[in-house]
Every structure is written in structure tokens, then in C-alpha cells.
PDB file of C-alpha atoms and ligand atoms in Angstrom:
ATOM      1  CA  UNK A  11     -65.824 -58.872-217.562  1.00 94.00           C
ATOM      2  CA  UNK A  12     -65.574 -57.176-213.990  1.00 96.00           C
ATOM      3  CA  UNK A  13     -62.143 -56.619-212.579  1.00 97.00           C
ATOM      4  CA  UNK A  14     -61.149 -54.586-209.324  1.00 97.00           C
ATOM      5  CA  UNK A  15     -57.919 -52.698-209.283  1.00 98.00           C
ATOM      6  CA  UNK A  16     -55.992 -52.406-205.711  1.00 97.00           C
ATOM      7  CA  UNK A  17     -53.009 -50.807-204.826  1.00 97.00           C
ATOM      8  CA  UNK A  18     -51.794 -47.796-202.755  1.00 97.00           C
ATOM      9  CA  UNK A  19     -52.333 -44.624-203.193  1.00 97.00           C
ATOM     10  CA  UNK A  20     -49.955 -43.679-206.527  1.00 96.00           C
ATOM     11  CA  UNK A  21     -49.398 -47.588-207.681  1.00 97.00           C
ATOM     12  CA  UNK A  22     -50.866 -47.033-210.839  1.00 97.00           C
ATOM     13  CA  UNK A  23     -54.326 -48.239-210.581  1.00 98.00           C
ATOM     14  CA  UNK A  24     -56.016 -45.024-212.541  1.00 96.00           C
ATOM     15  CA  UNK A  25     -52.848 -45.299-215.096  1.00 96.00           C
ATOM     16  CA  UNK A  26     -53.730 -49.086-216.152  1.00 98.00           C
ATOM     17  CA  UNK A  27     -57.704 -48.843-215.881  1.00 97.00           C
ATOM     18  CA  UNK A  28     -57.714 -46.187-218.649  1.00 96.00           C
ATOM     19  CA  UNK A  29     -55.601 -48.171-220.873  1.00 97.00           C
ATOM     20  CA  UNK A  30     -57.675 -51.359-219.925  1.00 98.00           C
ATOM     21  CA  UNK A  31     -61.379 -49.794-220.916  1.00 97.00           C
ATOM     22  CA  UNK A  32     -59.798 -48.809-224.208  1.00 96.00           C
ATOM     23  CA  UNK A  33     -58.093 -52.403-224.659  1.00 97.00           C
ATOM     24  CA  UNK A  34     -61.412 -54.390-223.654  1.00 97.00           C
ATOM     25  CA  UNK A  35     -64.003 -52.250-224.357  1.00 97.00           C
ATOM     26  CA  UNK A  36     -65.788 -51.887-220.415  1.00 97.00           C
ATOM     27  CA  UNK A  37     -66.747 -48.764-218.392  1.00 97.00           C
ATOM     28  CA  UNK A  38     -63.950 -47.170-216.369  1.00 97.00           C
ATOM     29  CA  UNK A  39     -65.147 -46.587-212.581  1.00 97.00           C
ATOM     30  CA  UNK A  40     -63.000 -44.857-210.363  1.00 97.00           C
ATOM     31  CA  UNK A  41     -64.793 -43.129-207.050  1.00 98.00           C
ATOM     32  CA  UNK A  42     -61.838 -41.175-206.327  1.00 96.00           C
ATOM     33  CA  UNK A  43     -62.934 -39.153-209.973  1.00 96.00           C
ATOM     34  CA  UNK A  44     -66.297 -39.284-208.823  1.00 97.00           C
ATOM     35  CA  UNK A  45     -65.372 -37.868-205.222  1.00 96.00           C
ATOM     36  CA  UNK A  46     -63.363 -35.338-206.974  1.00 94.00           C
ATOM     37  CA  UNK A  47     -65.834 -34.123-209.152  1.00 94.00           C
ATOM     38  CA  UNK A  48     -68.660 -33.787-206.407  1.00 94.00           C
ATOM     39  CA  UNK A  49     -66.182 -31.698-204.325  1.00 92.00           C
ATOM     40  CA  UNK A  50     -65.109 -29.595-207.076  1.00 91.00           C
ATOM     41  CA  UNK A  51     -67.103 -26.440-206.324  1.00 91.00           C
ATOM     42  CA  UNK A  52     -68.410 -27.568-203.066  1.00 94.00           C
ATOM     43  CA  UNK A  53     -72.440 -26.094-202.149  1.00 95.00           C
ATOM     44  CA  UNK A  54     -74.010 -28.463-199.955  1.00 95.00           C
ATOM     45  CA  UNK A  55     -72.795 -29.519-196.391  1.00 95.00           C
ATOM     46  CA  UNK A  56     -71.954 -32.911-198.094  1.00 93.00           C
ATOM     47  CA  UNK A  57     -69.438 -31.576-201.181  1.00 95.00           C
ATOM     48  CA  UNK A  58     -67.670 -29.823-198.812  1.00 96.00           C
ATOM     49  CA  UNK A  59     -67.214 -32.797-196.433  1.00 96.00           C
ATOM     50  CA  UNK A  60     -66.426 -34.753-198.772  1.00 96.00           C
ATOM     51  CA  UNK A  61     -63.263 -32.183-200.268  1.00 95.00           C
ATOM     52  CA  UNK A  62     -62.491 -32.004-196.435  1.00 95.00           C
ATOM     53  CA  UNK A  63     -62.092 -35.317-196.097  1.00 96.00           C
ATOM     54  CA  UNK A  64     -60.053 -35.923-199.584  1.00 95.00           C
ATOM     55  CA  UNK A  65     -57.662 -33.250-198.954  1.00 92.00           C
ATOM     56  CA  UNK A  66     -56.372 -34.530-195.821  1.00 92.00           C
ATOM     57  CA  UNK A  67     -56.487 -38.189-197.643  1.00 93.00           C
ATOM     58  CA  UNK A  68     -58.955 -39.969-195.493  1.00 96.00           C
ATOM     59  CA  UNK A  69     -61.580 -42.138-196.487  1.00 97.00           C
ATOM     60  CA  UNK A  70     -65.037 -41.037-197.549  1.00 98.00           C
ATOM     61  CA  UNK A  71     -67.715 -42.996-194.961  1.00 97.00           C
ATOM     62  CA  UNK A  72     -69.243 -46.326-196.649  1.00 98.00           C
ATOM     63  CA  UNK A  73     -72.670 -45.653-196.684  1.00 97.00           C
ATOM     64  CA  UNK A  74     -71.729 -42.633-199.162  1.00 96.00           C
ATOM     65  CA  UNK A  75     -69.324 -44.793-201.253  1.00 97.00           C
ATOM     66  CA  UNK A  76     -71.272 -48.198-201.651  1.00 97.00           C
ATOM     67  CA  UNK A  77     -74.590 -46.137-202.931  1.00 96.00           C
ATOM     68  CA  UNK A  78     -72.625 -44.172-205.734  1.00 96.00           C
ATOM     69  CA  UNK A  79     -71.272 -47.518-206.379  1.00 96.00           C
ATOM     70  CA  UNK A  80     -74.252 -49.330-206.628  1.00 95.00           C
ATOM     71  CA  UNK A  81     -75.790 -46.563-208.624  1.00 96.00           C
ATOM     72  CA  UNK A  82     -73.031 -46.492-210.837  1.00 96.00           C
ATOM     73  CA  UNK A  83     -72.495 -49.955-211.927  1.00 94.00           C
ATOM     74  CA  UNK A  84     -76.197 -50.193-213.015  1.00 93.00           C
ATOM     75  CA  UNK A  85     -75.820 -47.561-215.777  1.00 96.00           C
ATOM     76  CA  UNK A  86     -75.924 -49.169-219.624  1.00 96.00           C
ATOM     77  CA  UNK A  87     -72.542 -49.031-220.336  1.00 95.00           C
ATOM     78  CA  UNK A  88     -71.618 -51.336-217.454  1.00 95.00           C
ATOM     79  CA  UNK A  89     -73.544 -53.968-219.120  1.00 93.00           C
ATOM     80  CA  UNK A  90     -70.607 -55.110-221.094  1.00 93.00           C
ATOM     81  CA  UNK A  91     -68.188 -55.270-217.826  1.00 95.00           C
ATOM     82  CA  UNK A  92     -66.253 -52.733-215.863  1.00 97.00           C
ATOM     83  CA  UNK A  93     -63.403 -52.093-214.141  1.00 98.00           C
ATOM     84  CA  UNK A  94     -63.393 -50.982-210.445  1.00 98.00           C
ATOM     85  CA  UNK A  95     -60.424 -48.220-209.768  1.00 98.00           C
ATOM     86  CA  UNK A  96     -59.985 -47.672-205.628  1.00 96.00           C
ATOM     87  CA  UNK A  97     -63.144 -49.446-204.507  1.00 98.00           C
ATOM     88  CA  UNK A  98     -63.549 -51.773-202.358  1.00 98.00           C
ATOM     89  CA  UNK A  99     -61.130 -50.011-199.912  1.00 98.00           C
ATOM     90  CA  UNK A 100     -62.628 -51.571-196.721  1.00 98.00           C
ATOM     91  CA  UNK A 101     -63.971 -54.821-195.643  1.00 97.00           C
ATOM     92  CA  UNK A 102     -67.212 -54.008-195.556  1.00 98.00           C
ATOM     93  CA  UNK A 103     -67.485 -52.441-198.961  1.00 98.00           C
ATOM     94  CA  UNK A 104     -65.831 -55.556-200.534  1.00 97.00           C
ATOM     95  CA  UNK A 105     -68.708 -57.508-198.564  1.00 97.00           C
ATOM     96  CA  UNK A 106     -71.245 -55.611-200.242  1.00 97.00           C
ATOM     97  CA  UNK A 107     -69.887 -55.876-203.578  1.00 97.00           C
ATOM     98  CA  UNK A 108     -70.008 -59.630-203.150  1.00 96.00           C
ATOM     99  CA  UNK A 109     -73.551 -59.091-202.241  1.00 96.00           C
ATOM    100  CA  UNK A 110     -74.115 -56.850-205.502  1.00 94.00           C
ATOM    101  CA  UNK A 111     -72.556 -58.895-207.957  1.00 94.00           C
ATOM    102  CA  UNK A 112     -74.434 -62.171-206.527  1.00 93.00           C
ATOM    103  CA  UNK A 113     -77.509 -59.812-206.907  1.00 90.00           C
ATOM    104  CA  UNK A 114     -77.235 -59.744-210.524  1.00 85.00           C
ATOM    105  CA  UNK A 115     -75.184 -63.230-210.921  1.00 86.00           C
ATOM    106  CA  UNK A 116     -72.152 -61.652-212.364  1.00 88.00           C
ATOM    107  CA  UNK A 117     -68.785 -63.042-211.471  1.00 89.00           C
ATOM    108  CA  UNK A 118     -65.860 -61.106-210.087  1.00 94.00           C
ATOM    109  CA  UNK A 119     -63.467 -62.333-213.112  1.00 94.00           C
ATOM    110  CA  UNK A 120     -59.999 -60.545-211.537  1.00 96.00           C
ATOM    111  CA  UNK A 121     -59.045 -58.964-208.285  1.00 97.00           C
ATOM    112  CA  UNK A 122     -55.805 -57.725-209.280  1.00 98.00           C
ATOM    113  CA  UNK A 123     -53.253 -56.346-206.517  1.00 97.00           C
ATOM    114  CA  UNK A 124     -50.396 -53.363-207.343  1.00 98.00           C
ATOM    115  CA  UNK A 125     -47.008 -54.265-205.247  1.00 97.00           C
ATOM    116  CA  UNK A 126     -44.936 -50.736-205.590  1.00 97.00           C
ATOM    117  CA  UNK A 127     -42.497 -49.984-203.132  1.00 95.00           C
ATOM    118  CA  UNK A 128     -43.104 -46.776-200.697  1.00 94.00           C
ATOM    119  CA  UNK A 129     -40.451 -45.030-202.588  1.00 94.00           C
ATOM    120  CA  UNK A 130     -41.892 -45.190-205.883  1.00 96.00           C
ATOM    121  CA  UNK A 131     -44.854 -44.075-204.663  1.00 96.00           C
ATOM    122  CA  UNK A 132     -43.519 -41.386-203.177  1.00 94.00           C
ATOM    123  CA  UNK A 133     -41.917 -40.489-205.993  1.00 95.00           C
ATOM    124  CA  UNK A 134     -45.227 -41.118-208.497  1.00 96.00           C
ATOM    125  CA  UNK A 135     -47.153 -39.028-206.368  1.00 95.00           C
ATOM    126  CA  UNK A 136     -45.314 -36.578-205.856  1.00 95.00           C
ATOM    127  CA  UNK A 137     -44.670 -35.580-209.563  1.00 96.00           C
ATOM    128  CA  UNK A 138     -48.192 -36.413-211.084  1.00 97.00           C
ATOM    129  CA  UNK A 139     -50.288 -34.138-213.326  1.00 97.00           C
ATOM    130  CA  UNK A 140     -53.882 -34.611-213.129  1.00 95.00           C
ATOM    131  CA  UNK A 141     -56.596 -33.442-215.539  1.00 96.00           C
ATOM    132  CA  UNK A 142     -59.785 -32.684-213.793  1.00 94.00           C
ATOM    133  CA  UNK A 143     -61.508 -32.422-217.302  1.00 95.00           C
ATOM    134  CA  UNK A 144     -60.364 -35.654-219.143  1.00 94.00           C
ATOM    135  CA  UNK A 145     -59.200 -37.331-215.850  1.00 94.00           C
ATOM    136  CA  UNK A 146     -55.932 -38.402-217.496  1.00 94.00           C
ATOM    137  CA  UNK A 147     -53.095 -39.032-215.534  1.00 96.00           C
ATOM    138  CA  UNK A 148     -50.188 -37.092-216.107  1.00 97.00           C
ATOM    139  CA  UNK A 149     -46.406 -37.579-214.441  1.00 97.00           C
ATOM    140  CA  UNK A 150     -43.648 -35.107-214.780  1.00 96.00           C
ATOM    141  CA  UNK A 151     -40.978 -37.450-215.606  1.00 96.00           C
ATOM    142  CA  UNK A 152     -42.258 -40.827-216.527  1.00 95.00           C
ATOM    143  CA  UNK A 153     -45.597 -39.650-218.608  1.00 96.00           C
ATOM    144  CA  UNK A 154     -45.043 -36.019-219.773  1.00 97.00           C
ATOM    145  CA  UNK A 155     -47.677 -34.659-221.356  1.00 98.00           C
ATOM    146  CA  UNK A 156     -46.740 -33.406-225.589  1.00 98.00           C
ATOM    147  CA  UNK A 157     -46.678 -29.423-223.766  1.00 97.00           C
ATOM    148  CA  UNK A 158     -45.806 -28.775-220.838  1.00 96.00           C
ATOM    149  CA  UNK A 159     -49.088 -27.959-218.057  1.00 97.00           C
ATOM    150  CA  UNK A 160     -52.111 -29.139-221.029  1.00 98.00           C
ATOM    151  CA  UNK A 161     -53.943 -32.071-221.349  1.00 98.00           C
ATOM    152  CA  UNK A 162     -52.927 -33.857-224.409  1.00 97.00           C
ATOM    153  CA  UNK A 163     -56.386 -34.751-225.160  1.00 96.00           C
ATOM    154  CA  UNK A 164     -58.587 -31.501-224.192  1.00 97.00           C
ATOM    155  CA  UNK A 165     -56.009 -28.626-224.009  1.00 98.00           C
ATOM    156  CA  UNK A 166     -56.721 -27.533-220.055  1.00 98.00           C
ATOM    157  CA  UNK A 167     -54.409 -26.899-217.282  1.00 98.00           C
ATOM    158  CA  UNK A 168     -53.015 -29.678-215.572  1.00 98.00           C
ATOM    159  CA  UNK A 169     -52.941 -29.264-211.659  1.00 96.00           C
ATOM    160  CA  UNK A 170     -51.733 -30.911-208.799  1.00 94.00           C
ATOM    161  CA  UNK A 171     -54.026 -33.015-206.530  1.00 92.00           C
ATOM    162  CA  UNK A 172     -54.203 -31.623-203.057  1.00 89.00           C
ATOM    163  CA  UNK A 173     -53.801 -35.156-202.044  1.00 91.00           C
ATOM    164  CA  UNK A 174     -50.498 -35.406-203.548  1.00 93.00           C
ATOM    165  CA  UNK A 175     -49.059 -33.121-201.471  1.00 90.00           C
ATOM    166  CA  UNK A 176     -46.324 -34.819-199.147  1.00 88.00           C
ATOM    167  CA  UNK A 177     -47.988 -34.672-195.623  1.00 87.00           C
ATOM    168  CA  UNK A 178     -51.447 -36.252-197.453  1.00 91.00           C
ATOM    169  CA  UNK A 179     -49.359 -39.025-199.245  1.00 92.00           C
ATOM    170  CA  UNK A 180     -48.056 -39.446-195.745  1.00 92.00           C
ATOM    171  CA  UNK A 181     -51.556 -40.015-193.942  1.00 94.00           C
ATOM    172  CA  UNK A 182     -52.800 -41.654-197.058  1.00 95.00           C
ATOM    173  CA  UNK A 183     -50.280 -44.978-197.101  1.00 96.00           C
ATOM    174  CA  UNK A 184     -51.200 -45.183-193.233  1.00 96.00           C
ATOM    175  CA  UNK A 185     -55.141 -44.793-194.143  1.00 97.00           C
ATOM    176  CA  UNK A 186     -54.290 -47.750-196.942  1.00 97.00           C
ATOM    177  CA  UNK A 187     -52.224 -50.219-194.522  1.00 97.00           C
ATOM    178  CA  UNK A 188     -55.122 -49.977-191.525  1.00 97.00           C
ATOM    179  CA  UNK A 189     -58.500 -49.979-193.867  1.00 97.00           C
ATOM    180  CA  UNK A 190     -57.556 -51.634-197.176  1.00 97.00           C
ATOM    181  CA  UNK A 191     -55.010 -53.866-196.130  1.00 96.00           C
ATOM    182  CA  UNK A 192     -57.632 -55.917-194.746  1.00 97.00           C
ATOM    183  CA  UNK A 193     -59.083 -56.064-198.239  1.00 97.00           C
ATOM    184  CA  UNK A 194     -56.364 -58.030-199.428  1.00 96.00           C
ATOM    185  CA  UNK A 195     -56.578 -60.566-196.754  1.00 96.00           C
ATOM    186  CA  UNK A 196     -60.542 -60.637-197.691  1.00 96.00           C
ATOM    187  CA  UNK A 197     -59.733 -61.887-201.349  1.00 96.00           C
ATOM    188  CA  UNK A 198     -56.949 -63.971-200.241  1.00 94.00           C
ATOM    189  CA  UNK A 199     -59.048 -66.023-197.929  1.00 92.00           C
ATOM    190  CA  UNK A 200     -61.351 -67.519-201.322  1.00 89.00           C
ATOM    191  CA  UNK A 201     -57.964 -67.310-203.527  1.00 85.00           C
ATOM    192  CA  UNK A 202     -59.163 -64.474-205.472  1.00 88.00           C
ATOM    193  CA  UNK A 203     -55.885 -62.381-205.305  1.00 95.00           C
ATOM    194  CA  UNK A 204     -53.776 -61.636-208.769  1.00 96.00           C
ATOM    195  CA  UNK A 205     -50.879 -59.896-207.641  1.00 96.00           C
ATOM    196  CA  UNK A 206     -48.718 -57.860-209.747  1.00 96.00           C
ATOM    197  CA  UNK A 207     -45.386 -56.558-209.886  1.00 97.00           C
ATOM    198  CA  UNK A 208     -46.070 -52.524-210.405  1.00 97.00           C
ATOM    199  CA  UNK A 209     -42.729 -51.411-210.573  1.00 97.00           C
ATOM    200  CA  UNK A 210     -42.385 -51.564-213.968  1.00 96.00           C
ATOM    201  CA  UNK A 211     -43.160 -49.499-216.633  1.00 96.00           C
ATOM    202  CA  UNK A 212     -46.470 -48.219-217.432  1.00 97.00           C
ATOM    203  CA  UNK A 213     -45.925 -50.623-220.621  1.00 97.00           C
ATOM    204  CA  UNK A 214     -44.628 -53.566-219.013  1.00 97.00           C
ATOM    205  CA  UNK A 215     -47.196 -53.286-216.185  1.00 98.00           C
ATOM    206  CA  UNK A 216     -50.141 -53.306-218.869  1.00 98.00           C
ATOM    207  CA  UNK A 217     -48.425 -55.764-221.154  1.00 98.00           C
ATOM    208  CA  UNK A 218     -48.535 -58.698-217.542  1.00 97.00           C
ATOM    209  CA  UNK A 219     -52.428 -57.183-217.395  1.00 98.00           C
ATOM    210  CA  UNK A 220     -53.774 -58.017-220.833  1.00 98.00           C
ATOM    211  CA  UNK A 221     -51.388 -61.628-220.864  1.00 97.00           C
ATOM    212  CA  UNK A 222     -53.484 -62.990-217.498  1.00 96.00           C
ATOM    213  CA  UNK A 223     -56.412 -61.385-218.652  1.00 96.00           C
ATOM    214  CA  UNK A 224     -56.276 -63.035-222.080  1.00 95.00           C
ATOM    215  CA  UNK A 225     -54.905 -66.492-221.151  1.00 89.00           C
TER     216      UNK A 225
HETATM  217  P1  AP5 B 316     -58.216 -42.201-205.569  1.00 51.39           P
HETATM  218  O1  AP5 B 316     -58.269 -41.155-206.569  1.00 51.39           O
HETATM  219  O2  AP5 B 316     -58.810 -43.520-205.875  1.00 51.39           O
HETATM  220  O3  AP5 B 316     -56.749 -42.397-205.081  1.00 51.39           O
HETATM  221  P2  AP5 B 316     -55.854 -43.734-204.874  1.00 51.39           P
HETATM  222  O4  AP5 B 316     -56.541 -45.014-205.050  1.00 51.39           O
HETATM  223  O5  AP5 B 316     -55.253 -43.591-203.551  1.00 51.39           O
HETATM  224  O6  AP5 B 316     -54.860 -43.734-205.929  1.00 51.39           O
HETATM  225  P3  AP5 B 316     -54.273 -42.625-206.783  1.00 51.39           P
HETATM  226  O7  AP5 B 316     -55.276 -42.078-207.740  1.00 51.39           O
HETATM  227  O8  AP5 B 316     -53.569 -41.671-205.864  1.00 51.39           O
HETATM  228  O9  AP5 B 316     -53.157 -43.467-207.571  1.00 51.39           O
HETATM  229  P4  AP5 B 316     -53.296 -44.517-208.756  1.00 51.39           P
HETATM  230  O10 AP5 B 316     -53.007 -45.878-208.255  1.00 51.39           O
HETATM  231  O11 AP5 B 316     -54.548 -44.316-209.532  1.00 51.39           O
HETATM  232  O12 AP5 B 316     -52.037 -44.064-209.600  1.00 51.39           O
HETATM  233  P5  AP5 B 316     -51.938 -43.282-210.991  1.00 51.39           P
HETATM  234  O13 AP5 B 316     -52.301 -44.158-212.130  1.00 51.39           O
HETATM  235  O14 AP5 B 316     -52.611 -41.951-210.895  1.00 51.39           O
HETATM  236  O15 AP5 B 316     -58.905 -41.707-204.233  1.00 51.39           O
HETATM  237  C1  AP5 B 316     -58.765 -40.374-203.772  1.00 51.39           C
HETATM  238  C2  AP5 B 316     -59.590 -40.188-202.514  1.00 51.39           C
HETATM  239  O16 AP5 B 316     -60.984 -40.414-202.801  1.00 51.39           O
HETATM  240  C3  AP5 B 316     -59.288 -41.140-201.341  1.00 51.39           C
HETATM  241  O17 AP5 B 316     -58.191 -40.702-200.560  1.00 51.39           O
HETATM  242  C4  AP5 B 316     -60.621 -41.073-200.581  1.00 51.39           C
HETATM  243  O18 AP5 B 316     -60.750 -39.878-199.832  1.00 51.39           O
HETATM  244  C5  AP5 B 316     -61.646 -41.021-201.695  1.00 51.39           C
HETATM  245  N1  AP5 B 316     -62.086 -42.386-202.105  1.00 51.39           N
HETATM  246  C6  AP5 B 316     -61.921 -42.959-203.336  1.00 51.39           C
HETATM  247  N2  AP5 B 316     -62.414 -44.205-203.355  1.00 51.39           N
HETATM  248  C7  AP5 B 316     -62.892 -44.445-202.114  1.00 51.39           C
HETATM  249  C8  AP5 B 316     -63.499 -45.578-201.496  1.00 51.39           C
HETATM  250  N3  AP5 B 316     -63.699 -46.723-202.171  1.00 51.39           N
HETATM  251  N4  AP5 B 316     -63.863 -45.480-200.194  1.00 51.39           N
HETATM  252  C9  AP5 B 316     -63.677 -44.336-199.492  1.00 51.39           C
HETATM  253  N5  AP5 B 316     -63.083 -43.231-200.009  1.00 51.39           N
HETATM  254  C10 AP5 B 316     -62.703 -43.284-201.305  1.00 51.39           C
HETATM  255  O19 AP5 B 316     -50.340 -43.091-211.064  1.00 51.39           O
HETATM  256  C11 AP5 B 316     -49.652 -42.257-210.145  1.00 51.39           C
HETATM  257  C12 AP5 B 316     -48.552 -41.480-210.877  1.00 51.39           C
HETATM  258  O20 AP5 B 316     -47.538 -42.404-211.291  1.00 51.39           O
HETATM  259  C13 AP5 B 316     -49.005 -40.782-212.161  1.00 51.39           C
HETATM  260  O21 AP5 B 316     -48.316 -39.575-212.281  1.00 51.39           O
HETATM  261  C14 AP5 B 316     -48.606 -41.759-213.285  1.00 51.39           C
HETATM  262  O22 AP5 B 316     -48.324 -41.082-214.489  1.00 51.39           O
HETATM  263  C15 AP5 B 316     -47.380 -42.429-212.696  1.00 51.39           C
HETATM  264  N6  AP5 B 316     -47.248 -43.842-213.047  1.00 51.39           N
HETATM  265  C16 AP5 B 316     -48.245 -44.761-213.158  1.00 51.39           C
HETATM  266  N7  AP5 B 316     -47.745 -45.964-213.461  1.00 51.39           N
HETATM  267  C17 AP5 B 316     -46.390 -45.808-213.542  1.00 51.39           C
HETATM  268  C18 AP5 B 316     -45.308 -46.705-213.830  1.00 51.39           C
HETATM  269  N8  AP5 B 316     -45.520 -48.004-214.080  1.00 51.39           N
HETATM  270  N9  AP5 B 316     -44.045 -46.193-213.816  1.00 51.39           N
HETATM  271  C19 AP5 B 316     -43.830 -44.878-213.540  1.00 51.39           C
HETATM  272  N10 AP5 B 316     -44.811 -43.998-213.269  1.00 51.39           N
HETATM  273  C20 AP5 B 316     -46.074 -44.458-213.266  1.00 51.39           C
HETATM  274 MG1   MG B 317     -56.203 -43.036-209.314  1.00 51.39          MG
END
């Protein structure tokens, strides 16, 4: 099974695709945890461009993305499916996943769309917890971890992502509605497009997953 999450920045995309790998048994792949762990002691002129470019929230260049994407997805425990967390966010990635998939005649089985409203997102952002260890997702007020700054899982300290910080949420929902936008109308045009109301719960948002995913 291969499914693509999309959404803005803060919809919930990393939230469900953790809950999904456990439900269904596929690899997790989210290139925003890859970018942050190549840029998390930056060495070479590349780690630091790439933590440049994250921490004022713009995208990483394609070239980069597509080939740890392509590297990625041909690791053993994609075999059984996987689920794609923030990529494609261009055209022209999307156009190459197309290409990959065909490649290795595996079907793109859900492209499924976040709708949250700017507020919430705001709002999600700005209050999130993220652990750079375990790469769970954290929030202040709607996902609180048992004690207060740990990781419920591994014990460390839970930060805040420099891209959550107001002015990069700011630059980041313009970066999303000129380059990934365009996505959308790219999986609309061949009827591909599952959207989803993400203003729900966490709960009720995973509950409307698994029932179009199972029927
Ligand atoms: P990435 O890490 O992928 O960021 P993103 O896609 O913009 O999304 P976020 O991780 O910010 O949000 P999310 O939808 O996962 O929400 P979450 O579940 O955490 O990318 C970071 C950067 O990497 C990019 O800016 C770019 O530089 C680079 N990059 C990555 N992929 C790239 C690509 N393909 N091409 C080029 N560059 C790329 O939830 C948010 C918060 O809300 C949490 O606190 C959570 O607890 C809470 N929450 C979740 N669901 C709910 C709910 N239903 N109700 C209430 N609260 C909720
Ligand atoms: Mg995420």
C-alpha cells in the first residue's frame, strides 16, 4: 500500500502517518525528519544549507529531495508499502514519483489532502513539541506529553522547531500556496485527490483515514 499525505505546514500530516505505519504495518517516510536530521549538527557546505533553508521555511531544491526519496523508498522495509509525509511538494517531484512508482509497477493507492483552516494551523504550530530523537509529535494543549518537556517514549527534551516560530509559519503557508498548491491541481487532473476534513480531532481525523482506507 503507498499513500501520500498533503497538507500545510501544521495540518497534521506527521500526527496521522505515525499512527497509520503502526495501524497498517508500512514504513513511515517523512523528508522533513530526514532534512532535520542531516542539518542537525551541520559540517559540510550542504547540512548547513540545508538548516538555512529549513529555518527560514523554504523549500529544499528538487534534485536534493527526489534522490533521498528515491533512495529511500528502495530500502526493505518499503517493500510492504509506505506512506509519504510532505513529499511531493512541487510539480515536478510529483512527476517523478509517477515516474518511480511506474518504474517498479506499484500503484499510488491514496493521495490524501488535509483541509485545516489558517487559524488552526496557526494555532498547531505554534504550540507543538517535537522530539528530534523519536520524532513524535508533541502539542501543548491538544497532545501533552505524560511530563511536561520529555518524550513519552525515550525520556529526552522536547524542543521547539525553528520553523514553528511565527514569522517561518508565516513564509511557510505562502511557500505551500505558490509550490504545492499546484500539487493538488496535479492529482486532481487524473481524480486521484481524497480530501479530508482535518479539523477534527487527532482521533476523528484517523478514525475517516482507516474507514476509506479499509472500505
Ligand atoms: P515538514 O517537516 O514536512 O513540515 P510540513 O509538511 O510543513 O508539516 P509539519 O511537520 O509542519 O506539520 P504536520 O502536517 O506534520 O503536522 P503535525 O502532525 O506535526 O518539512 C519541514 C521542512 O523540510 C520544509 O519547510 C522544507 O524546508 C523541508 N522539506 C520537507 N519535505 C520537502 C520536500 N518534499 N521538498 C522540499 N523541501 C522539503 O501536527 C502539528 C501540531 O498539531 C502538533 O503539535 C500536533 O500535536 C497537533 N495536531 C495534529 N493533529 C491535530 C488535530 N487533529 N487536532 C489538534 N491538534 C493536532
Ligand atoms: Mg510533519
Amino acid at each position: 500500500m503507498i499513500l501520500l499525505l498533503i497538507g500545510p505546514p501544521g495540518a497534521g500530516k506527521g500526527t496521522q502517518a505515525l499512527r497509520l505505519a503502526n495501524q497498517y504495518g508500512i514504513a513511515h517516510i517523512s523528508t522533513g525528519d530526514m532534512f532535520r536530521d542531516i542539518s542537525k549538527n551541520p559540517q559540510t557546505a550542504l547540512e548547513k544549507e540545508v538548516k538555512e533553508i529549513m529555518t527560514r521555511g523554504d523549500l529544499i531544491p528538487d534534485d536534493v529531495t527526489i534522490g533521498l526519496v528515491e533512495e529511500r523508498i528502495k530500502r526493505p522495509d518499503c517493500e510492504k508499502g509506505f506512506i509519504l509525509d510532505g513529499f511531493p511538494r512541487t510539480v515536478p517531484q510529483a512527476e517523478v514519483l509517477d515516474k518511480m512508482l511506474e518504474n517498479v509497477h506499484k500503484p499510488l493507492d491514496y493521495v490524501f489532502l488535509f483541509e485545516v483552516d489558517d487559524e488552526a494551523l496557526v494555532e498547531r504550530k505554534a504550540g507543538r513539541l517535537f522530539a528530534p530523537q523519536s520524532k513524535r509529535v508533541y502539542h501543548k494543549t491538544y497532545n501533552p506529553p505524560k511530563e511536561p518537556g520529555k518524550c513519552d517514549e525515550t525520556g529526552e527534551n522536547l524542543i521547539q522547531r525553528d520553523d514553528d516560530k511565527p514569522e517561518a509559519t508565516r513564509h511557510r503557508l505562502s511557500v505551500y500556496q505558490k509550490q504545492t498548491a499546484p500539487v493538488i491541481a496535479y492529482y486532481d487532473e487524473t481524480k486521484r485527490i481524497t480530501r479530508l476534513d482535518g479539523m477534527g480531532s487527532m482521533d476523528e481525523v484517523f478514525t475517516s483515514l482507516c474507514e476509506e482506507i479499509d472500505k
